[in-house]
CSV table of C-alpha atoms and ligand atoms in Angstrom, one decimal:
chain,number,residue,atom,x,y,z
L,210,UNK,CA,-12.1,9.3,-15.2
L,211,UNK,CA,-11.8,12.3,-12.6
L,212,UNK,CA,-9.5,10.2,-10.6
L,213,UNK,CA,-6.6,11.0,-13.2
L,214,UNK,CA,-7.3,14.2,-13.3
L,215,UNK,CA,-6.7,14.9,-9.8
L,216,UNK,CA,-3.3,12.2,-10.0
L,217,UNK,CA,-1.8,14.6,-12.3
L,218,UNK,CA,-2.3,17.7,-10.6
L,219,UNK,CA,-1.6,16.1,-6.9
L,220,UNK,CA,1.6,14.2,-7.9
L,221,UNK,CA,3.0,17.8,-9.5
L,222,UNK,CA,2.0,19.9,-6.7
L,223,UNK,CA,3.3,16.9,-4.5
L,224,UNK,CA,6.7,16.3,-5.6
L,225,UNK,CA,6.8,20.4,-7.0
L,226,UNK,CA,7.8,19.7,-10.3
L,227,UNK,CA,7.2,21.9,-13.2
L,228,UNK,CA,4.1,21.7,-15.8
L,229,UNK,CA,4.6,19.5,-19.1
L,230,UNK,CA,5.5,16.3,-17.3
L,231,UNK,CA,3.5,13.8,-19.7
L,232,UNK,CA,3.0,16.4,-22.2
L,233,UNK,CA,6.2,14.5,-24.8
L,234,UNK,CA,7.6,17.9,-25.9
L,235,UNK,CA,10.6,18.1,-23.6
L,236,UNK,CA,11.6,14.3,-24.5
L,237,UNK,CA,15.5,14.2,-25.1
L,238,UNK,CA,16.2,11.7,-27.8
L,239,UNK,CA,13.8,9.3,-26.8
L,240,UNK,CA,15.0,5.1,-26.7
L,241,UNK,CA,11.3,4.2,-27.7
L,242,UNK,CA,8.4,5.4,-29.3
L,243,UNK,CA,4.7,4.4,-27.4
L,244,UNK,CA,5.5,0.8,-28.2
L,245,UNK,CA,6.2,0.4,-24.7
L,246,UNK,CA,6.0,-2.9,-22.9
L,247,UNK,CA,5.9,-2.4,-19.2
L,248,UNK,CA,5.8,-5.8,-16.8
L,249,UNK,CA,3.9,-5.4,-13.4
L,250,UNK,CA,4.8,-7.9,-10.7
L,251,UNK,CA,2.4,-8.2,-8.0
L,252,UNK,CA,2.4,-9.9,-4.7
L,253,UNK,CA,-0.6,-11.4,-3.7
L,254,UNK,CA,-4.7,-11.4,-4.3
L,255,UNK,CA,-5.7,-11.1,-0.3
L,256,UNK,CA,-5.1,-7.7,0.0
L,257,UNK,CA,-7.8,-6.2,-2.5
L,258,UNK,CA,-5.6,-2.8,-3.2
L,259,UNK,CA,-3.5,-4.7,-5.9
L,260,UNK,CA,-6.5,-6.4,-8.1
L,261,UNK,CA,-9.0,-3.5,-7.6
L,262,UNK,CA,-6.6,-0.4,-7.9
L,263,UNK,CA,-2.8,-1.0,-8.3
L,264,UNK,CA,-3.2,-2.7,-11.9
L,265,UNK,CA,-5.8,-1.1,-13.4
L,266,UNK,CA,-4.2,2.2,-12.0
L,267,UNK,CA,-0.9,1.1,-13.9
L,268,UNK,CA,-2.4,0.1,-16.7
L,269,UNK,CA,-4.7,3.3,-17.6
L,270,UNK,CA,-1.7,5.6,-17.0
L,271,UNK,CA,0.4,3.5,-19.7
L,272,UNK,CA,-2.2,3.5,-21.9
L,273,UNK,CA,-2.7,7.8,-21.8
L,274,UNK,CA,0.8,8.1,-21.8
L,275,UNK,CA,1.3,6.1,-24.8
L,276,UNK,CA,-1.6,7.4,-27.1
L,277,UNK,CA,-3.1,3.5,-26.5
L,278,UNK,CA,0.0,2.2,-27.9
L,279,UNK,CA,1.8,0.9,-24.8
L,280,UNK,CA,0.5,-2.3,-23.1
L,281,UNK,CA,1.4,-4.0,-19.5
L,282,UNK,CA,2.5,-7.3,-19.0
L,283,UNK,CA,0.5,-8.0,-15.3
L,284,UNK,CA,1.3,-11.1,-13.3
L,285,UNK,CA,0.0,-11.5,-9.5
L,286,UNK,CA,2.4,-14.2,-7.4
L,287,UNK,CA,-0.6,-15.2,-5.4
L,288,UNK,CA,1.5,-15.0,-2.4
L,289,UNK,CA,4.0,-17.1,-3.6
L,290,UNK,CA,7.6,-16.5,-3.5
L,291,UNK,CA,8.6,-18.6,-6.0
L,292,UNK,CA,6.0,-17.9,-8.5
L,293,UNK,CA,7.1,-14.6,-8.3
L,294,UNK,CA,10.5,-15.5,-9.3
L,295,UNK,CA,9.6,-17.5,-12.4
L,296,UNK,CA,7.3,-14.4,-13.6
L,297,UNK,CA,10.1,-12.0,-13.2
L,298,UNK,CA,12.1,-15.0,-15.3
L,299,UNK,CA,9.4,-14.8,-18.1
L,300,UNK,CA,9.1,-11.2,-18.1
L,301,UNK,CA,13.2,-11.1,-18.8
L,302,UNK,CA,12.6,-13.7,-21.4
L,303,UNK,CA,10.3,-12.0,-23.3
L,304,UNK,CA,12.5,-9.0,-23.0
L,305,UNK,CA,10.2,-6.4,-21.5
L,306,UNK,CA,11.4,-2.9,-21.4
L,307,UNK,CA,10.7,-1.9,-17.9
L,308,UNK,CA,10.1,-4.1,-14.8
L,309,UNK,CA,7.7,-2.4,-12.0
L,310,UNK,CA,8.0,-5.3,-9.3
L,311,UNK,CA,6.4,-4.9,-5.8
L,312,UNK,CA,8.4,-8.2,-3.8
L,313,UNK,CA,6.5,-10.5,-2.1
L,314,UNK,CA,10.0,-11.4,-0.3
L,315,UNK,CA,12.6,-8.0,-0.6
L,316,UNK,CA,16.0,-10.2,-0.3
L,317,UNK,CA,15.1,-13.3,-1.8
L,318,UNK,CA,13.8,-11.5,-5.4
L,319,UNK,CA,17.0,-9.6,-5.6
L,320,UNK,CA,19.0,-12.1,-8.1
L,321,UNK,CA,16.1,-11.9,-10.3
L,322,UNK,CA,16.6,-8.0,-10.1
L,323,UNK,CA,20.4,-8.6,-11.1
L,324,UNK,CA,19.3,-10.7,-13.9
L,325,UNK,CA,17.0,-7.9,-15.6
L,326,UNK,CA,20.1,-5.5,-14.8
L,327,UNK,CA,22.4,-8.1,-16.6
L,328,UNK,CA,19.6,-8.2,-19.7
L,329,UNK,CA,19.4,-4.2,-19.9
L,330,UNK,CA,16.1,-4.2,-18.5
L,331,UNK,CA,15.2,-1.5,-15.7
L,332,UNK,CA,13.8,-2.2,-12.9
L,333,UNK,CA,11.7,-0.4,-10.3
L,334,UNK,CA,10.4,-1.0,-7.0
L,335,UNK,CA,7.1,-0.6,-6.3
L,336,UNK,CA,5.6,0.2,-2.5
L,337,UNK,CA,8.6,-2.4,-1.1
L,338,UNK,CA,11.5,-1.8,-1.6
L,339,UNK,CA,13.3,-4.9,-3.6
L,340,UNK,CA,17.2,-5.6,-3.4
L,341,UNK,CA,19.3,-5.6,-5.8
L,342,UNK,CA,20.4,-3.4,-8.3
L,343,UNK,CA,17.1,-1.2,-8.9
L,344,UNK,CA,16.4,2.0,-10.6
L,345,UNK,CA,14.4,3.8,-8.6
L,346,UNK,CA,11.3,2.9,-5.7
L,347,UNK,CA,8.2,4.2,-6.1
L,348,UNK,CA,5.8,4.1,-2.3
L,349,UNK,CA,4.3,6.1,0.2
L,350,UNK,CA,6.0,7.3,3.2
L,351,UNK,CA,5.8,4.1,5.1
L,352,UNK,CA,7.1,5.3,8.9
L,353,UNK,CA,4.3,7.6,8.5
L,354,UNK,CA,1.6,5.0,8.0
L,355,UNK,CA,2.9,3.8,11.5
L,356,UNK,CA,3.0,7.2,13.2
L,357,UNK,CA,-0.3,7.8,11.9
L,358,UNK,CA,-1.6,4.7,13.2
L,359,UNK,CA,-0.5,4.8,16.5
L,360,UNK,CA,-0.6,8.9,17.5
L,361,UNK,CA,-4.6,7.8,16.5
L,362,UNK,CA,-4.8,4.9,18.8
L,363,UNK,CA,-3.2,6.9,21.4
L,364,UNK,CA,-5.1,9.7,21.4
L,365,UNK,CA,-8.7,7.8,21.2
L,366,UNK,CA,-7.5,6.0,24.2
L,367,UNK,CA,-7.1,9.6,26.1
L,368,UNK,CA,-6.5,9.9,29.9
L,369,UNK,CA,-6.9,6.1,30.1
L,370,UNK,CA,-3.5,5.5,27.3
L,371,UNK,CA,-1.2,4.8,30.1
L,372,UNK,CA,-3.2,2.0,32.2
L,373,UNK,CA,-4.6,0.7,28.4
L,374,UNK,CA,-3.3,-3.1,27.6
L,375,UNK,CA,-2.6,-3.1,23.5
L,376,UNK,CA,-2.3,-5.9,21.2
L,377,UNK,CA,-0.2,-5.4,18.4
L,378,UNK,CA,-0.7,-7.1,14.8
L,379,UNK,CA,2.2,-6.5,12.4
L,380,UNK,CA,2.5,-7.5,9.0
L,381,UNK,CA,4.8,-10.4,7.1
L,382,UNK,CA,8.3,-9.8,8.1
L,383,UNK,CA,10.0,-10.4,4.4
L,384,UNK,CA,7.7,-7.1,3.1
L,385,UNK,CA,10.5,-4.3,4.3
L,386,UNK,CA,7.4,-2.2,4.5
L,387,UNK,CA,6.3,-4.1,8.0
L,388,UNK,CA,9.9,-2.6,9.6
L,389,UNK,CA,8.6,0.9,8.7
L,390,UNK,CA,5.3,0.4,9.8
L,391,UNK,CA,6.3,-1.0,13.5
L,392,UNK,CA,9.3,1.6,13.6
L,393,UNK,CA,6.5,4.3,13.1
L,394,UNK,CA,4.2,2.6,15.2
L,395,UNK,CA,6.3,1.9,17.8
L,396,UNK,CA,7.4,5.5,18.3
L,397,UNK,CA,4.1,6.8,19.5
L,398,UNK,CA,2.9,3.6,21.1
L,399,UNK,CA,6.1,2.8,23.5
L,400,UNK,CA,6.2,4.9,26.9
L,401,UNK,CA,2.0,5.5,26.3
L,402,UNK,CA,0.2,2.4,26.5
L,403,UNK,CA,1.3,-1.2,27.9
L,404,UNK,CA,2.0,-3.7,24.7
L,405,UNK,CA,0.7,-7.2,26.2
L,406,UNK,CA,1.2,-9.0,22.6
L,407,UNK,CA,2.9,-8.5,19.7
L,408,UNK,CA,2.4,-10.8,16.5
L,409,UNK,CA,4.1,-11.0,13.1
L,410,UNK,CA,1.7,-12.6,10.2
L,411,UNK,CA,2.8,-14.4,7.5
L,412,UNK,CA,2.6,-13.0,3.9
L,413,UNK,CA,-0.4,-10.6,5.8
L,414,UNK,CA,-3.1,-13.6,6.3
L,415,UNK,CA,-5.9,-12.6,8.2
L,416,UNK,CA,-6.7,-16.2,9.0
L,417,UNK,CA,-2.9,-16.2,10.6
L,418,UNK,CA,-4.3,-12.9,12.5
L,419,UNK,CA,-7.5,-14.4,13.4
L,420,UNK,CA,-5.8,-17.3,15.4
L,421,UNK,CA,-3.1,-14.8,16.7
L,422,UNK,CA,-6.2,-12.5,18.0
L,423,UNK,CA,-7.9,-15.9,19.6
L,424,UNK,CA,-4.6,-16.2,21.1
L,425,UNK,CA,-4.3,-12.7,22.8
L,426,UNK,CA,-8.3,-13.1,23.9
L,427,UNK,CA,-7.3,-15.9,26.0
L,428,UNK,CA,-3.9,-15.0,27.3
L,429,UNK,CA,-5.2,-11.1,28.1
L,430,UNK,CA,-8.9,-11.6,28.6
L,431,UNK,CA,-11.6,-10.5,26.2
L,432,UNK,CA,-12.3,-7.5,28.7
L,433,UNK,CA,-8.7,-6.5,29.4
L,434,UNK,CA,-7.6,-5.8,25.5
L,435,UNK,CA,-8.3,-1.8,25.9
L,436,UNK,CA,-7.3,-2.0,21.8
L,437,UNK,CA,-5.8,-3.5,18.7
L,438,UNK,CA,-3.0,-2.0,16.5
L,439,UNK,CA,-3.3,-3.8,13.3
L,440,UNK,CA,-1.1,-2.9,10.6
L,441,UNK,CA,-3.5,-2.9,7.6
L,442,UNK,CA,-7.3,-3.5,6.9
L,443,UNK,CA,-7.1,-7.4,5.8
L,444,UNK,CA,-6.0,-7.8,9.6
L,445,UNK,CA,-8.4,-5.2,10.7
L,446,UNK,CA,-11.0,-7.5,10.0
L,447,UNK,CA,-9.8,-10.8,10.9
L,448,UNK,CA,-9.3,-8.9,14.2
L,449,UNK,CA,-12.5,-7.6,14.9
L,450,UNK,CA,-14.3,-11.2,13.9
L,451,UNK,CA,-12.3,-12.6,16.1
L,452,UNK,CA,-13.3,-10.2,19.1
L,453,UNK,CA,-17.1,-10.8,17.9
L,454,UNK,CA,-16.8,-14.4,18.0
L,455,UNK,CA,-15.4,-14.4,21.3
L,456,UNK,CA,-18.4,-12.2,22.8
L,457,UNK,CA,-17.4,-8.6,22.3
L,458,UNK,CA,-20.1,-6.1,23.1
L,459,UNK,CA,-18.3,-3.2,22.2
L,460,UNK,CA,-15.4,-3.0,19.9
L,461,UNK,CA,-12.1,-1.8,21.2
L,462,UNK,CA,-10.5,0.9,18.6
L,463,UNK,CA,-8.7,-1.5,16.0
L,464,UNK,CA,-6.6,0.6,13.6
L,465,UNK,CA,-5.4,-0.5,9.4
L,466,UNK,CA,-4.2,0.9,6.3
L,467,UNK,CA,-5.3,1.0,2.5
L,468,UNK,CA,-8.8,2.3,2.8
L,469,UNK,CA,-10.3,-1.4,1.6
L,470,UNK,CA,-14.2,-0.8,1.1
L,471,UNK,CA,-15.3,-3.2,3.9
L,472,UNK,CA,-13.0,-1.3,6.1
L,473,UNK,CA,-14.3,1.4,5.2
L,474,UNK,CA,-17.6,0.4,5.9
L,475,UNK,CA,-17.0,-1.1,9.2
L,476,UNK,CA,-15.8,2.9,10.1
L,477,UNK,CA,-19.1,4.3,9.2
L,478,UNK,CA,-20.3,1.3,11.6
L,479,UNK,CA,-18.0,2.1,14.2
L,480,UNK,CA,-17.2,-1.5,14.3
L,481,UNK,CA,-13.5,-0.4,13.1
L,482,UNK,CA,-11.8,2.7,14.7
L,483,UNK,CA,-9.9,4.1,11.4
L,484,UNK,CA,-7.6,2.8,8.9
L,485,UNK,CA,-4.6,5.2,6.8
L,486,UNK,CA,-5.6,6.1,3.6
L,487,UNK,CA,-2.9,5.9,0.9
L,488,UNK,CA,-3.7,7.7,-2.6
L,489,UNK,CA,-3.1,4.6,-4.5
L,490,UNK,CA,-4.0,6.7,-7.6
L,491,UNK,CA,-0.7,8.9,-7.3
L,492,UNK,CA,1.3,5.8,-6.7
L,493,UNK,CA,0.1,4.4,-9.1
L,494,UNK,CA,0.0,6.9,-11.7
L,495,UNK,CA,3.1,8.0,-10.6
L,496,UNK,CA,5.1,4.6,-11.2
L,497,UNK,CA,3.2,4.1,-14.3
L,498,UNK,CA,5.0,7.4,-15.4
L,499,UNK,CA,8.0,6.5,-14.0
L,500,UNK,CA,8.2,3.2,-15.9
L,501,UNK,CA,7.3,4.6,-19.2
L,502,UNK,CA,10.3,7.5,-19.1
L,503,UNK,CA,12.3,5.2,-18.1
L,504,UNK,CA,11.9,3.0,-21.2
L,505,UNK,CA,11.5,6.2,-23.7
L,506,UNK,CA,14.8,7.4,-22.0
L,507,UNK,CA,13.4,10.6,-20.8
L,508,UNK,CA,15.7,11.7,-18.3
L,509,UNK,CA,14.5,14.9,-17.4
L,510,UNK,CA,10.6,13.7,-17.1
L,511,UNK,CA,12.0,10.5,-14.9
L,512,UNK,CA,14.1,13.0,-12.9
L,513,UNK,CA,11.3,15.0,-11.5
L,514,UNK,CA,9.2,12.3,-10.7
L,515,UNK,CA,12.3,10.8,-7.9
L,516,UNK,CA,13.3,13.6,-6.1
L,517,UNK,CA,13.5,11.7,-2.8
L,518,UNK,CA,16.1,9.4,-2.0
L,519,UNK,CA,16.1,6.0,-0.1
L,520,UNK,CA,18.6,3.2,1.1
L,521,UNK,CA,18.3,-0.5,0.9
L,522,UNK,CA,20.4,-2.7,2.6
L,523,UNK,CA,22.2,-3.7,-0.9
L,524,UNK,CA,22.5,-0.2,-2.4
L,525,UNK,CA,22.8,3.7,-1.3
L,526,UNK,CA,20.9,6.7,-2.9
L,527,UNK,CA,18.3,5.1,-5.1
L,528,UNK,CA,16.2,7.8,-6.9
L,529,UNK,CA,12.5,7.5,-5.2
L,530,UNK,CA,8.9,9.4,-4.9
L,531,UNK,CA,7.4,9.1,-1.3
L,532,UNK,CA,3.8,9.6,-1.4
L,533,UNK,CA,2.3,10.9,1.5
L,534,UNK,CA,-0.5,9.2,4.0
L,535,UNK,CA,-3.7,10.7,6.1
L,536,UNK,CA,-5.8,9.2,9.0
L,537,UNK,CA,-9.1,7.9,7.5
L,538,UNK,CA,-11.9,8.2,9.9
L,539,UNK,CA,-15.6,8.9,10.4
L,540,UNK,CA,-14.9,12.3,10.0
L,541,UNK,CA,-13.2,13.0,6.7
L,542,UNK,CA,-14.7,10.4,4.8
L,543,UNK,CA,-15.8,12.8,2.1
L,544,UNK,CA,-12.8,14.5,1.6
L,545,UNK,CA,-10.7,12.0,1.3
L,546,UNK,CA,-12.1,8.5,-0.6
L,547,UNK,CA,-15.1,10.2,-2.0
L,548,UNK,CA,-13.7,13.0,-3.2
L,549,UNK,CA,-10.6,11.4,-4.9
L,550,UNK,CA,-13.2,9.0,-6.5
L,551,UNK,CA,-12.0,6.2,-5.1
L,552,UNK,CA,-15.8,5.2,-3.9
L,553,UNK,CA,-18.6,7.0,-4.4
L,554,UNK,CA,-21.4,6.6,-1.2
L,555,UNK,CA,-23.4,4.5,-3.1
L,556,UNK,CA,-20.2,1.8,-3.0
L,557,UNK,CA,-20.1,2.3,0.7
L,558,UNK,CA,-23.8,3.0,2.1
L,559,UNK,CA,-25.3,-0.2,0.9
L,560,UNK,CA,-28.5,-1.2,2.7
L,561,UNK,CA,-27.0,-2.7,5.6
L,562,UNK,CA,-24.7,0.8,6.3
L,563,UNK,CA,-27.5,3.3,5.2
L,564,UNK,CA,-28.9,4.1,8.6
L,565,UNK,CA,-25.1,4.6,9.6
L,566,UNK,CA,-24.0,6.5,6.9
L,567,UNK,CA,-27.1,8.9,7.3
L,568,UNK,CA,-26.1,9.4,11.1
L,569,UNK,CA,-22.6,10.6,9.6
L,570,UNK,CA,-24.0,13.1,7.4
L,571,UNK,CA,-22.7,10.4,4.1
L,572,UNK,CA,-25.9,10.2,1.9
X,663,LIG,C1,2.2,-3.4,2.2
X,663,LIG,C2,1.5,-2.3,1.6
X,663,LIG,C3,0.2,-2.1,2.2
X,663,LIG,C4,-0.6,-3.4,2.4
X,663,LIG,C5,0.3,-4.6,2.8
X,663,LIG,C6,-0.4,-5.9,2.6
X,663,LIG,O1,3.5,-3.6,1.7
X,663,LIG,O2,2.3,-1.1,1.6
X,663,LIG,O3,-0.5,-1.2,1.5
X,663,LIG,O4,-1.3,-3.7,1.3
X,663,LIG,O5,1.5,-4.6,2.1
X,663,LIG,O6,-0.1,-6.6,1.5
């Protein structure tokens, strides 16, 4: 698949590391063979990144790095805190040898994190940053995705940013992600535009959005919301039904994150201003990697890949690999999910968008 292809020779020229990461022959006594059993912990099935790209990212990379031998252990909490707890349980039970766990709730699965320490199983973070005693944290650069988001808002909205009324949409408030997103956000929105609302939603629901957008309508007036800030796409579109259902005739610019397909299609439609689009591919790829040289005890390999460093409120310095973000809008469509392969046009200029994707030059 020619989206591999490109992760390998993005996530070396990204972090700068040298050639033969993957290749085996620079392994220093090596714990395991390809037998490798790596446990994937996801949070939820509402946001379609995890289902449609996250796994079967993971999963692909374990398999090429393993010569088909390695195998993931994949369990999806379905938004459920304590469903995520007893998978992490059954993964330490049946002694996996790596843990790649991306917390629905960042405090509360940090015991579970001790446990796997306590067992000799490592652990990583994936895209939130879990507490506890981890070995490293794999995600994109998160304050970004906010910056990103708002510098766009603020500059579509032009002369008119400073008298324009804005409704902001953050995400669940137990993902630590949602801190960097607002703090990022926040720093190009504040002193620019006038913040009339501000929500926080649940484990990301887009119904919860949908009835906190109904709310704003009739507090601000359907005609007075200038535009929305919503964190990611789920909440994009919960936002824009909402303005539709309550008479909109033109769309304010609503922002997101993770490039979903019917995000992207409501760009091309110009019924959604832009959303950030986050290579999921070199996260992927690159925790996949990360997790596998962990458990073959490739030091040097594991190394390279987590030359940044992070914090989290229960432990200093953790190794980590920040991936970095762009603005997805009409514009650059092609050369970002198109080219990466994420979609190809036929995914995204289905009959209804054809007459819209022509106009954008995507056919
Ligand atoms: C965040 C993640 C985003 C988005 C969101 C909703 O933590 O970084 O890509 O998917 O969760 O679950």
């Amino acid at each position: 698949m020619a989206l591999v292809a490109s992760a390998s020779a993005l996530s070396l020229a990204a972090c700068g590391v040298v050639d033969g990461i993957g290749g085996g022959d620079s392994s220093e006594s090596p714990d395991k063979g390809d037998d490798v059993t790596v446990g994937l912990l996801l949070p939820d099935k509402d946001t379609a990144r995890f289902e449609k790209f996250d796994h079967p990212l993971i999963k692909k990379e374990v398999a090429s790095l393993t010569h088909d031998k390695g195998k993931v252990v994949y369990a999806n909490a379905e938004s459920s805190t304590d469903k995520q707890s007893r998978q992490f349980q059954q993964m330490i039970d049946d002694a996996v040898d790596v843990i790649l766990v991306d917390a629905l709730d960042s405090k509360a699965i940090a015991p579970d994190v001790q446990k796997a320490k306590d067992a000799g199983i490592p652990v990583i973070a994936y895209d939130r940053l879990a507490e506890g005693p981890i070995d490293a944290y794999v995600s994109h650069d998160n304050e970004l995705v906010g910056e990103v988001q708002g510098r766009a808002l603020v500059e579509d909205l032009g002369a008119k940013a400073a008298t324009s009324k804005v409704v902001m949409m953050n995400g669940d408030p137990a993902d630590p992600n949602t801190a960097r997103f607002k703090k990022g956000a926040l720093d190009e929105l504040e002193g620019e535009v006038n913040i009339v609302k501000r929500y926080d939603t649940d484990k990301w629901s887009p119904e919860i959005a949908k009835a906190n957008m109904e709310k704003a309508i009739s507090a601000v007036g359907l005609d007075n919301i200038a535009a929305v800030y919503s964190a990611n796409d789920g909440m994009a579109g919960a936002v824009i039904d909402a303005l539709k259902e309550s008479g909109a005739s033109k769309i304010p610019p609503v922002t997101g994150q993770d490039a979903n397909l019917d995000a992207v299609q409501r760009i091309v439609a110009g019924e959604q201003f832009m959303s950030v689009y986050k290579s999921f591919l070199l996260e992927a790829t690159n925790a996949a990697k990360m997790a596998v040289f962990k458990a073959q005890g490739r030091t040097i390999q594991f190394d390279a890949l987590t030359q940044d460093s992070v914090d989290s409120p229960t432990q200093d310095g953790i190794p980590a690999q920040l991936v970095s973000v762009v603005p997805l809008t009409k514009s650059n469509i092609k050369q970002t999910v198109i080219q990466d392969g994420v979609y190809t046009v036929k995914d995204i200029c289905t009959a209804e968008y054809k007459s819209d994707c022509a106009a954008i030059g995507l056919n």
